[in-house]
């Protein structure tokens, strides 16, 4: 279809995937790729089997194990999450029965679904992509419309390769300015959420753009889009460019030969047209940002490392005030106190937010020749088995281990297990983590989690307190 009106990246993808308009703002959308993991995937497959339906497009459907898997070296047991074995067993039996492509425990392609989908070239620019997980938006960084669905939508897509969806509004977030030393994609997205709140992107497909994004490697772009859902967005996405194409080229499922060239020609037409209009545009000057760290129990309760805990709730509603009071109480902080210097009991580098090779390289550069402070339990779980192997080939594992970190197998690890009754940090401890959610009890009962970049986590692990990586660098 010819389009005379300038369109945004999101509108181009949406228009290409509408199968039918159902009224009331709902459309039937074709799904190009569908990824399953053992929690939501096993439920979707079970219901599909109960209804005696078949998987319509096996070649568009992929599955892995990540959420409940044990990550201790060698994985002596498959899981220690109560009930976790049921999910693993169900998932394995049903994907095998349906002949779905499956990256099992021992498969070198196994990993956190949002890390492996782009790594393998399963998700590509211009595609629609779903998974039963809220951080599916991560992979929008390749220029796809990717969003998390419930298990009933997942079941629907298994049976029909379409889902019913409402069209989100479009937002462009312009991230401008040169980042200061020590400031990363994680700090940028935390600062954005701190400025506009956890519902700042509510109802929108949020496109990240601007000079900061242009200069960013894919690892940083995934971090931005990963936390689009913490910003309230339906999804995050980034226009594909040469950086995207170079990243995707080696993917096992990326097109090859002439098909690759044809795909790139199509992908080059995806970025928003020059005069495309967004429903909302925001601009964040990133040149003045410091490394960020959360102080409370939502990602919007965040500030620069050297900022004190705020004196007032950022929201004046009674709900906002109650949330602020609860955050102060739960986090064991007081208004006006500095977050920098708070002693920590744990440090975690992993999760779909920050566990890619660049993240591990950056943390290793800080840990090299240094030791984790006494009394700090420090854990690193690479985002995929492939990331783990690549890191090991560079000797990054040896740096982590020499520093006193546990070097784990790939999976969601404490990001999922802490709230699921599995492995967690010690009761009531204070932890700094490269993850995306600092909710109450997320990493263990009464555990206070502070979100930060892998660099800030590494520096804090070494100093035994929430630290600014620039302190370590200045000290040499
Ligand atoms: S790493 Fe954490 S946030 Fe990401 S998919 Fe796993 S449990 Fe969810």
Tab-separated table of C-alpha atoms and ligand atoms in Angstrom:
chain	number	residue	atom	x	y	z
A	1	UNK	CA	0.000	0.000	0.000
A	2	UNK	CA	1.293	3.505	-0.865
A	3	UNK	CA	1.420	5.907	2.082
A	4	UNK	CA	1.458	9.605	1.300
A	5	UNK	CA	1.589	10.731	4.924
A	6	UNK	CA	4.953	10.659	6.667
A	7	UNK	CA	5.009	7.829	9.185
A	8	UNK	CA	6.987	6.923	12.270
A	9	UNK	CA	8.997	3.733	12.605
A	10	UNK	CA	6.276	2.259	14.791
A	11	UNK	CA	3.492	3.179	12.358
A	12	UNK	CA	5.332	1.505	9.488
A	13	UNK	CA	5.671	-1.743	11.437
A	14	UNK	CA	2.093	-1.597	12.677
A	15	UNK	CA	0.623	-0.890	9.231
A	16	UNK	CA	2.553	-3.820	7.745
A	17	UNK	CA	1.100	-6.252	10.302
A	18	UNK	CA	-2.589	-5.359	10.519
A	19	UNK	CA	-4.561	-8.361	9.288
A	20	UNK	CA	-7.953	-6.910	10.166
A	21	UNK	CA	-9.505	-3.959	11.977
A	22	UNK	CA	-11.954	-5.222	14.576
A	23	UNK	CA	-13.440	-1.923	15.751
A	24	UNK	CA	-13.151	-0.248	19.152
A	25	UNK	CA	-9.500	0.467	18.357
A	26	UNK	CA	-8.598	-3.207	18.216
A	27	UNK	CA	-6.736	-4.891	15.387
A	28	UNK	CA	-5.713	-8.372	14.496
A	29	UNK	CA	-1.919	-8.293	14.251
A	30	UNK	CA	0.279	-10.858	12.545
A	31	UNK	CA	3.116	-12.094	14.739
A	32	UNK	CA	6.423	-12.675	12.968
A	33	UNK	CA	8.217	-14.388	15.851
A	34	UNK	CA	7.007	-15.850	19.118
A	35	UNK	CA	9.352	-16.876	21.926
A	36	UNK	CA	8.321	-19.068	24.844
A	37	UNK	CA	9.969	-19.528	28.224
A	38	UNK	CA	9.126	-22.077	30.872
A	39	UNK	CA	6.816	-19.918	33.015
A	40	UNK	CA	4.312	-18.433	30.587
A	41	UNK	CA	5.150	-20.765	27.703
A	42	UNK	CA	4.292	-23.947	29.532
A	43	UNK	CA	0.884	-22.515	30.523
A	44	UNK	CA	0.141	-21.432	26.951
A	45	UNK	CA	1.086	-24.832	25.560
A	46	UNK	CA	-0.897	-26.658	28.215
A	47	UNK	CA	-4.049	-24.708	27.330
A	48	UNK	CA	-3.410	-25.237	23.628
A	49	UNK	CA	-3.223	-28.985	24.269
A	50	UNK	CA	-6.380	-28.928	26.389
A	51	UNK	CA	-8.205	-27.297	23.481
A	52	UNK	CA	-6.703	-29.937	21.165
A	53	UNK	CA	-5.183	-27.293	18.914
A	54	UNK	CA	-1.907	-27.408	17.013
A	55	UNK	CA	0.917	-24.899	16.706
A	56	UNK	CA	0.164	-23.130	13.442
A	57	UNK	CA	3.678	-21.960	12.569
A	58	UNK	CA	6.389	-23.962	14.278
A	59	UNK	CA	9.041	-22.277	12.158
A	60	UNK	CA	8.121	-18.894	13.714
A	61	UNK	CA	8.080	-20.223	17.273
A	62	UNK	CA	11.083	-20.617	19.591
A	63	UNK	CA	11.536	-21.696	23.198
A	64	UNK	CA	14.149	-21.595	25.918
A	65	UNK	CA	14.572	-22.090	29.654
A	66	UNK	CA	15.693	-19.105	31.704
A	67	UNK	CA	13.486	-18.064	34.638
A	68	UNK	CA	13.611	-20.945	37.074
A	69	UNK	CA	16.891	-22.542	36.025
A	70	UNK	CA	19.602	-22.895	38.622
A	71	UNK	CA	22.664	-20.819	37.703
A	72	UNK	CA	25.333	-22.200	40.043
A	73	UNK	CA	28.333	-23.541	38.121
A	74	UNK	CA	27.635	-26.879	36.479
A	75	UNK	CA	23.936	-26.577	37.398
A	76	UNK	CA	24.097	-29.610	39.714
A	77	UNK	CA	20.319	-29.360	39.946
A	78	UNK	CA	17.927	-27.938	37.375
A	79	UNK	CA	16.170	-25.577	39.795
A	80	UNK	CA	15.727	-24.896	43.460
A	81	UNK	CA	12.613	-22.740	43.019
A	82	UNK	CA	9.645	-24.502	44.657
A	83	UNK	CA	7.495	-25.961	41.882
A	84	UNK	CA	10.157	-25.020	39.310
A	85	UNK	CA	10.640	-28.603	38.192
A	86	UNK	CA	6.998	-28.755	37.131
A	87	UNK	CA	7.544	-25.816	34.764
A	88	UNK	CA	10.723	-27.326	33.352
A	89	UNK	CA	9.116	-30.711	32.853
A	90	UNK	CA	5.905	-29.331	31.328
A	91	UNK	CA	7.752	-27.024	29.001
A	92	UNK	CA	10.193	-29.631	27.813
A	93	UNK	CA	7.547	-32.280	27.177
A	94	UNK	CA	5.223	-29.935	25.313
A	95	UNK	CA	7.785	-28.179	23.097
A	96	UNK	CA	9.182	-31.578	22.140
A	97	UNK	CA	5.669	-32.888	21.390
A	98	UNK	CA	4.922	-29.827	19.231
A	99	UNK	CA	8.381	-29.942	17.600
A	100	UNK	CA	9.112	-26.341	18.535
A	101	UNK	CA	12.728	-25.209	18.211
A	102	UNK	CA	14.020	-25.410	21.776
A	103	UNK	CA	17.177	-24.064	23.419
A	104	UNK	CA	17.372	-26.444	26.340
A	105	UNK	CA	19.517	-26.398	29.471
A	106	UNK	CA	22.556	-27.820	27.680
A	107	UNK	CA	22.109	-26.035	24.357
A	108	UNK	CA	24.890	-23.494	23.651
A	109	UNK	CA	22.164	-21.090	22.483
A	110	UNK	CA	20.313	-21.144	25.851
A	111	UNK	CA	19.955	-17.874	27.712
A	112	UNK	CA	17.583	-15.194	28.919
A	113	UNK	CA	14.988	-14.933	26.187
A	114	UNK	CA	15.497	-11.173	25.675
A	115	UNK	CA	19.228	-11.657	25.300
A	116	UNK	CA	19.187	-14.614	22.926
A	117	UNK	CA	16.349	-13.515	20.620
A	118	UNK	CA	18.409	-10.754	18.986
A	119	UNK	CA	21.716	-12.553	19.534
A	120	UNK	CA	20.446	-15.406	17.344
A	121	UNK	CA	18.746	-13.156	14.806
A	122	UNK	CA	15.319	-14.488	15.801
A	123	UNK	CA	14.035	-10.908	16.041
A	124	UNK	CA	14.868	-8.560	13.170
A	125	UNK	CA	14.012	-4.975	12.188
A	126	UNK	CA	10.430	-4.389	11.113
A	127	UNK	CA	9.122	-7.520	12.809
A	128	UNK	CA	6.388	-8.056	15.348
A	129	UNK	CA	7.652	-10.157	18.237
A	130	UNK	CA	5.892	-11.429	21.349
A	131	UNK	CA	6.814	-13.372	24.447
A	132	UNK	CA	4.969	-13.964	27.700
A	133	UNK	CA	7.198	-11.616	29.644
A	134	UNK	CA	6.975	-7.900	30.362
A	135	UNK	CA	10.562	-7.164	29.334
A	136	UNK	CA	9.991	-8.382	25.780
A	137	UNK	CA	10.256	-4.690	24.860
A	138	UNK	CA	14.042	-5.143	25.186
A	139	UNK	CA	14.376	-6.469	21.686
A	140	UNK	CA	12.596	-3.484	20.163
A	141	UNK	CA	16.131	-2.088	20.116
A	142	UNK	CA	16.684	-3.759	16.750
A	143	UNK	CA	13.763	-1.775	15.298
A	144	UNK	CA	10.987	-4.273	15.977
A	145	UNK	CA	7.587	-3.947	17.666
A	146	UNK	CA	8.098	-6.322	20.577
A	147	UNK	CA	5.812	-6.593	23.551
A	148	UNK	CA	4.967	-8.842	26.439
A	149	UNK	CA	1.706	-10.785	26.321
A	150	UNK	CA	-0.258	-12.926	28.757
A	151	UNK	CA	-0.395	-16.678	28.357
A	152	UNK	CA	-3.859	-16.549	26.730
A	153	UNK	CA	-2.522	-14.246	23.972
A	154	UNK	CA	0.458	-16.533	23.690
A	155	UNK	CA	-1.873	-19.518	23.276
A	156	UNK	CA	-3.863	-17.558	20.657
A	157	UNK	CA	-0.680	-16.799	18.737
A	158	UNK	CA	0.419	-20.426	18.912
A	159	UNK	CA	-2.868	-21.496	17.346
A	160	UNK	CA	-3.340	-18.693	14.820
A	161	UNK	CA	-0.107	-16.620	14.488
A	162	UNK	CA	-2.137	-13.479	15.206
A	163	UNK	CA	-3.137	-11.621	18.367
A	164	UNK	CA	-5.674	-8.919	19.077
A	165	UNK	CA	-3.988	-5.656	20.070
A	166	UNK	CA	-4.863	-2.009	20.487
A	167	UNK	CA	-2.636	0.487	18.781
A	168	UNK	CA	-0.486	2.460	21.223
A	169	UNK	CA	0.179	6.168	20.777
A	170	UNK	CA	3.637	7.136	19.551
A	171	UNK	CA	6.280	8.921	21.609
A	172	UNK	CA	9.808	9.892	20.665
A	173	UNK	CA	12.319	10.444	23.435
A	174	UNK	CA	15.251	12.474	22.167
A	175	UNK	CA	18.348	11.692	24.203
A	176	UNK	CA	20.887	14.387	23.460
A	177	UNK	CA	24.354	15.453	24.561
A	178	UNK	CA	27.684	13.764	25.247
A	179	UNK	CA	27.636	11.417	28.224
A	180	UNK	CA	30.045	12.171	31.028
A	181	UNK	CA	32.693	9.681	32.048
A	182	UNK	CA	31.085	6.809	33.993
A	183	UNK	CA	27.579	7.474	32.619
A	184	UNK	CA	25.961	4.619	30.698
A	185	UNK	CA	22.707	3.646	28.982
A	186	UNK	CA	21.439	2.397	32.359
A	187	UNK	CA	21.983	5.819	33.896
A	188	UNK	CA	20.194	7.492	30.988
A	189	UNK	CA	17.077	5.341	31.252
A	190	UNK	CA	16.991	5.578	35.047
A	191	UNK	CA	17.259	9.365	34.789
A	192	UNK	CA	14.405	9.448	32.259
A	193	UNK	CA	12.191	7.357	34.550
A	194	UNK	CA	13.198	9.526	37.492
A	195	UNK	CA	12.178	12.658	35.577
A	196	UNK	CA	8.856	11.468	34.131
A	197	UNK	CA	7.866	8.623	36.440
A	198	UNK	CA	7.028	4.946	36.039
A	199	UNK	CA	3.936	5.915	34.040
A	200	UNK	CA	5.640	8.541	31.873
A	201	UNK	CA	5.346	6.326	28.807
A	202	UNK	CA	1.982	4.800	29.647
A	203	UNK	CA	-0.062	4.093	26.523
A	204	UNK	CA	2.844	4.761	24.157
A	205	UNK	CA	5.228	2.925	21.914
A	206	UNK	CA	8.361	4.747	22.991
A	207	UNK	CA	11.010	5.341	20.345
A	208	UNK	CA	14.427	6.302	21.669
A	209	UNK	CA	16.390	8.600	19.381
A	210	UNK	CA	18.961	11.372	19.423
A	211	UNK	CA	22.730	11.640	19.441
A	212	UNK	CA	23.107	9.484	22.567
A	213	UNK	CA	21.324	6.593	20.851
A	214	UNK	CA	23.159	7.115	17.557
A	215	UNK	CA	26.488	6.702	19.365
A	216	UNK	CA	25.386	3.732	21.436
A	217	UNK	CA	26.325	0.106	20.838
A	218	UNK	CA	23.503	-2.452	20.731
A	219	UNK	CA	24.153	-3.487	24.331
A	220	UNK	CA	23.217	0.014	25.516
A	221	UNK	CA	20.233	0.183	23.179
A	222	UNK	CA	18.901	-3.074	24.648
A	223	UNK	CA	19.270	-1.588	28.127
A	224	UNK	CA	17.237	1.481	27.131
A	225	UNK	CA	14.442	-0.548	25.559
A	226	UNK	CA	14.483	-3.109	28.391
A	227	UNK	CA	13.383	-0.455	30.828
A	228	UNK	CA	10.778	1.114	28.508
A	229	UNK	CA	8.255	-1.008	30.409
A	230	UNK	CA	9.510	0.444	33.725
A	231	UNK	CA	8.724	3.820	32.131
A	232	UNK	CA	5.186	2.525	31.585
A	233	UNK	CA	5.539	2.100	27.809
A	234	UNK	CA	3.889	-0.691	25.837
A	235	UNK	CA	7.218	-1.094	24.133
A	236	UNK	CA	10.509	0.608	23.372
A	237	UNK	CA	12.077	0.709	19.950
A	238	UNK	CA	15.014	2.219	18.108
A	239	UNK	CA	15.409	2.863	14.396
A	240	UNK	CA	17.726	0.297	12.804
A	241	UNK	CA	21.033	1.592	11.470
A	242	UNK	CA	24.495	0.311	10.532
A	243	UNK	CA	25.168	-0.595	14.185
A	244	UNK	CA	22.031	-2.763	14.180
A	245	UNK	CA	22.887	-4.462	10.897
A	246	UNK	CA	26.466	-5.239	12.010
A	247	UNK	CA	25.129	-6.750	15.246
A	248	UNK	CA	22.530	-8.914	13.527
A	249	UNK	CA	24.596	-10.152	10.618
A	250	UNK	CA	26.132	-13.153	12.420
A	251	UNK	CA	22.853	-14.335	13.964
A	252	UNK	CA	22.063	-17.959	13.225
A	253	UNK	CA	18.540	-17.125	12.087
A	254	UNK	CA	19.373	-13.853	10.335
A	255	UNK	CA	18.891	-13.948	6.574
A	256	UNK	CA	21.958	-14.951	4.582
A	257	UNK	CA	23.429	-14.057	1.182
A	258	UNK	CA	21.049	-12.293	-1.180
A	259	UNK	CA	18.253	-12.498	1.377
A	260	UNK	CA	20.405	-10.482	3.783
A	261	UNK	CA	20.965	-7.751	1.185
A	262	UNK	CA	17.253	-7.619	0.407
A	263	UNK	CA	16.428	-7.451	4.100
A	264	UNK	CA	18.863	-4.596	4.706
A	265	UNK	CA	17.351	-2.662	1.796
A	266	UNK	CA	13.943	-3.013	3.450
A	267	UNK	CA	15.271	-2.197	6.901
A	268	UNK	CA	16.788	1.047	5.610
A	269	UNK	CA	13.264	2.264	4.802
A	270	UNK	CA	12.000	1.684	8.345
A	271	UNK	CA	13.279	4.769	10.218
A	272	UNK	CA	10.652	7.465	10.718
A	273	UNK	CA	10.065	9.770	7.765
A	274	UNK	CA	11.557	13.265	8.248
A	275	UNK	CA	8.237	14.973	8.931
A	276	UNK	CA	6.587	12.152	10.828
A	277	UNK	CA	4.515	13.363	13.747
A	278	UNK	CA	4.578	11.699	17.162
A	279	UNK	CA	1.761	12.009	19.675
A	280	UNK	CA	4.357	13.204	22.168
A	281	UNK	CA	8.030	14.136	22.063
A	282	UNK	CA	10.306	14.484	25.074
A	283	UNK	CA	13.913	15.592	25.133
A	284	UNK	CA	16.411	14.748	27.846
A	285	UNK	CA	19.724	16.581	28.025
A	286	UNK	CA	22.037	13.747	29.028
A	287	UNK	CA	25.203	15.822	29.112
A	288	UNK	CA	24.746	16.809	32.762
A	289	UNK	CA	23.785	13.384	34.094
A	290	UNK	CA	25.747	11.631	36.811
A	291	UNK	CA	25.677	7.866	37.320
A	292	UNK	CA	22.262	7.025	38.773
A	293	UNK	CA	21.187	4.781	41.629
A	294	UNK	CA	17.719	4.085	42.997
A	295	UNK	CA	17.042	4.753	46.652
A	296	UNK	CA	13.477	3.387	46.996
A	297	UNK	CA	11.177	0.635	45.800
A	298	UNK	CA	10.280	1.730	42.277
A	299	UNK	CA	12.624	2.661	39.430
A	300	UNK	CA	11.380	6.274	39.545
A	301	UNK	CA	12.775	6.644	43.080
A	302	UNK	CA	16.192	7.387	41.683
A	303	UNK	CA	18.762	10.141	41.524
A	304	UNK	CA	22.360	10.936	40.730
A	305	UNK	CA	24.802	9.033	42.928
A	306	UNK	CA	25.680	12.235	44.737
A	307	UNK	CA	22.097	13.385	45.219
A	308	UNK	CA	20.508	12.959	48.643
A	309	UNK	CA	17.282	11.021	49.206
A	310	UNK	CA	14.557	13.554	48.345
A	311	UNK	CA	12.639	15.246	51.115
A	312	UNK	CA	9.262	15.030	49.388
A	313	UNK	CA	7.365	12.512	47.307
A	314	UNK	CA	7.658	13.405	43.631
A	315	UNK	CA	3.900	12.896	43.354
A	316	UNK	CA	1.587	15.059	45.398
A	317	UNK	CA	-1.312	12.601	45.388
A	318	UNK	CA	-2.072	10.583	48.512
A	319	UNK	CA	-0.963	7.453	46.621
A	320	UNK	CA	2.332	9.119	45.781
A	321	UNK	CA	2.878	10.215	49.374
A	322	UNK	CA	2.057	6.738	50.679
A	323	UNK	CA	4.471	5.163	48.211
A	324	UNK	CA	7.186	7.614	49.247
A	325	UNK	CA	6.642	6.897	52.946
A	326	UNK	CA	6.728	3.171	52.307
A	327	UNK	CA	9.901	3.500	50.213
A	328	UNK	CA	11.647	5.407	52.984
A	329	UNK	CA	10.612	2.824	55.539
A	330	UNK	CA	11.390	-0.264	53.456
A	331	UNK	CA	14.709	1.028	52.157
A	332	UNK	CA	15.986	2.071	55.554
A	333	UNK	CA	16.906	5.555	54.346
A	334	UNK	CA	15.948	9.003	55.557
A	335	UNK	CA	15.166	12.173	53.616
A	336	UNK	CA	18.254	14.197	52.784
A	337	UNK	CA	20.719	11.439	53.544
A	338	UNK	CA	23.261	10.566	50.845
A	339	UNK	CA	22.797	7.243	49.100
A	340	UNK	CA	26.467	7.236	48.178
A	341	UNK	CA	28.349	5.378	50.887
A	342	UNK	CA	25.502	3.159	52.132
A	343	UNK	CA	27.129	-0.164	53.119
A	344	UNK	CA	26.059	-3.143	50.990
A	345	UNK	CA	25.788	-6.872	51.621
A	346	UNK	CA	25.420	-8.009	48.039
A	347	UNK	CA	26.185	-7.119	44.426
A	348	UNK	CA	24.576	-8.658	41.352
A	349	UNK	CA	25.531	-8.270	37.708
A	350	UNK	CA	23.085	-10.025	35.420
A	351	UNK	CA	19.498	-9.953	34.074
A	352	UNK	CA	18.055	-8.998	30.703
A	353	UNK	CA	18.943	-5.362	31.443
A	354	UNK	CA	22.717	-5.578	31.805
A	355	UNK	CA	24.319	-8.954	31.212
A	356	UNK	CA	25.673	-8.729	27.696
A	357	UNK	CA	29.319	-9.002	26.743
A	358	UNK	CA	29.881	-5.217	26.783
A	359	UNK	CA	28.390	-5.039	30.299
A	360	UNK	CA	30.704	-7.774	31.543
A	361	UNK	CA	33.705	-6.191	29.832
A	362	UNK	CA	32.957	-2.841	31.475
A	363	UNK	CA	32.589	-4.413	34.918
A	364	UNK	CA	35.741	-6.495	34.424
A	365	UNK	CA	37.721	-3.358	33.592
A	366	UNK	CA	36.834	-2.089	37.075
A	367	UNK	CA	37.339	-5.398	38.877
A	368	UNK	CA	40.698	-6.207	37.298
A	369	UNK	CA	43.361	-6.351	40.028
A	370	UNK	CA	40.828	-5.473	42.726
A	371	UNK	CA	38.944	-7.489	45.341
A	372	UNK	CA	35.327	-7.501	46.401
A	373	UNK	CA	35.048	-6.058	49.926
A	374	UNK	CA	34.826	-8.536	52.773
A	375	UNK	CA	31.256	-9.538	53.641
A	376	UNK	CA	29.822	-8.700	50.203
A	377	UNK	CA	28.226	-11.625	48.322
A	378	UNK	CA	28.932	-10.833	44.676
A	379	UNK	CA	27.380	-12.761	41.781
A	380	UNK	CA	27.606	-12.466	38.000
A	381	UNK	CA	25.255	-14.368	35.691
A	382	UNK	CA	25.914	-13.822	31.975
A	383	UNK	CA	22.764	-13.221	29.940
A	384	UNK	CA	23.304	-16.182	27.645
A	385	UNK	CA	25.505	-19.225	27.365
A	386	UNK	CA	26.998	-17.619	24.283
A	387	UNK	CA	27.841	-14.422	26.228
A	388	UNK	CA	29.385	-16.584	28.950
A	389	UNK	CA	31.572	-18.457	26.475
A	390	UNK	CA	32.639	-15.268	24.702
A	391	UNK	CA	33.534	-13.693	28.045
A	392	UNK	CA	35.507	-16.769	29.050
A	393	UNK	CA	37.401	-16.659	25.757
A	394	UNK	CA	38.540	-13.153	26.752
A	395	UNK	CA	39.476	-14.181	30.307
A	396	UNK	CA	36.700	-12.075	31.835
A	397	UNK	CA	35.579	-14.954	34.041
A	398	UNK	CA	39.055	-15.134	35.586
A	399	UNK	CA	38.911	-11.431	36.453
A	400	UNK	CA	35.514	-11.802	38.119
A	401	UNK	CA	36.575	-14.892	40.055
A	402	UNK	CA	39.922	-13.387	41.136
A	403	UNK	CA	38.011	-10.367	42.426
A	404	UNK	CA	35.716	-12.591	44.493
A	405	UNK	CA	32.600	-12.732	42.306
A	406	UNK	CA	30.769	-16.001	41.715
A	407	UNK	CA	30.811	-16.719	37.975
A	408	UNK	CA	27.526	-18.393	37.094
A	409	UNK	CA	25.716	-20.141	34.280
A	410	UNK	CA	23.266	-18.109	32.227
A	411	UNK	CA	19.710	-17.417	33.351
A	412	UNK	CA	17.520	-14.939	35.201
A	413	UNK	CA	19.099	-16.074	38.458
A	414	UNK	CA	18.407	-13.884	41.500
A	415	UNK	CA	16.356	-11.461	39.394
A	416	UNK	CA	13.660	-14.170	39.219
A	417	UNK	CA	14.446	-16.528	42.073
A	418	UNK	CA	14.564	-13.968	44.892
A	419	UNK	CA	10.820	-13.381	44.723
A	420	UNK	CA	9.946	-16.960	43.783
A	421	UNK	CA	11.134	-18.683	46.925
A	422	UNK	CA	14.407	-19.817	45.362
A	423	UNK	CA	17.910	-18.523	45.899
A	424	UNK	CA	17.983	-15.018	47.316
A	425	UNK	CA	20.197	-12.549	49.093
A	426	UNK	CA	20.162	-12.739	52.889
A	427	UNK	CA	17.075	-11.504	54.734
A	428	UNK	CA	16.967	-7.725	55.032
A	429	UNK	CA	20.281	-7.165	53.291
A	430	UNK	CA	21.184	-4.236	51.049
A	431	UNK	CA	22.121	-5.126	47.488
A	432	UNK	CA	23.213	-3.192	44.442
A	433	UNK	CA	22.112	-4.774	41.174
A	434	UNK	CA	22.258	-4.227	37.424
A	435	UNK	CA	18.627	-5.408	37.129
A	436	UNK	CA	15.463	-3.454	36.298
A	437	UNK	CA	13.166	-3.797	39.315
A	438	UNK	CA	13.867	-2.678	42.873
A	439	UNK	CA	10.474	-3.789	44.149
A	440	UNK	CA	10.023	-4.985	47.710
A	441	UNK	CA	11.286	-8.557	48.218
A	442	UNK	CA	12.341	-8.844	44.544
A	443	UNK	CA	15.787	-10.206	45.411
A	444	UNK	CA	14.831	-11.854	48.708
A	445	UNK	CA	12.646	-11.202	51.705
A	446	UNK	CA	13.072	-7.616	52.924
A	447	UNK	CA	16.115	-7.207	50.678
A	448	UNK	CA	16.735	-3.583	49.694
A	449	UNK	CA	17.744	-3.503	46.047
A	450	UNK	CA	19.430	-0.482	44.471
A	451	UNK	CA	19.438	-0.397	40.664
A	452	UNK	CA	22.538	0.867	38.895
A	453	UNK	CA	24.844	0.229	35.954
A	454	UNK	CA	27.222	-2.772	35.945
A	455	UNK	CA	30.099	-0.309	36.409
A	456	UNK	CA	28.512	1.165	39.540
A	457	UNK	CA	27.738	-2.331	40.836
A	458	UNK	CA	31.357	-3.417	40.309
A	459	UNK	CA	32.797	-0.326	42.002
A	460	UNK	CA	30.372	-0.696	44.918
A	461	UNK	CA	31.257	-4.380	45.325
A	462	UNK	CA	34.923	-3.437	45.629
A	463	UNK	CA	34.357	-0.670	48.141
A	464	UNK	CA	31.628	-2.466	50.112
A	465	UNK	CA	29.355	0.540	49.843
A	466	UNK	CA	27.371	2.311	47.165
A	467	UNK	CA	30.153	3.963	45.231
A	468	UNK	CA	30.884	6.185	42.285
A	469	UNK	CA	33.092	4.362	39.794
A	470	UNK	CA	34.971	7.637	39.281
A	471	UNK	CA	36.246	7.442	42.889
A	472	UNK	CA	38.003	4.195	42.077
A	473	UNK	CA	39.346	5.498	38.814
A	474	UNK	CA	40.693	8.636	40.516
A	475	UNK	CA	42.342	6.498	43.207
A	476	UNK	CA	44.019	4.442	40.441
B	1	LIG	S1	16.235	-11.310	33.960
B	1	LIG	FE1	14.696	-10.638	35.437
B	1	LIG	S2	13.508	-9.052	34.397
B	1	LIG	FE2	14.664	-10.171	32.842
B	1	LIG	S3	13.274	-11.752	32.080
B	1	LIG	FE3	14.478	-12.676	33.736
B	1	LIG	S4	13.276	-12.365	35.596
B	1	LIG	FE4	12.447	-11.001	34.034
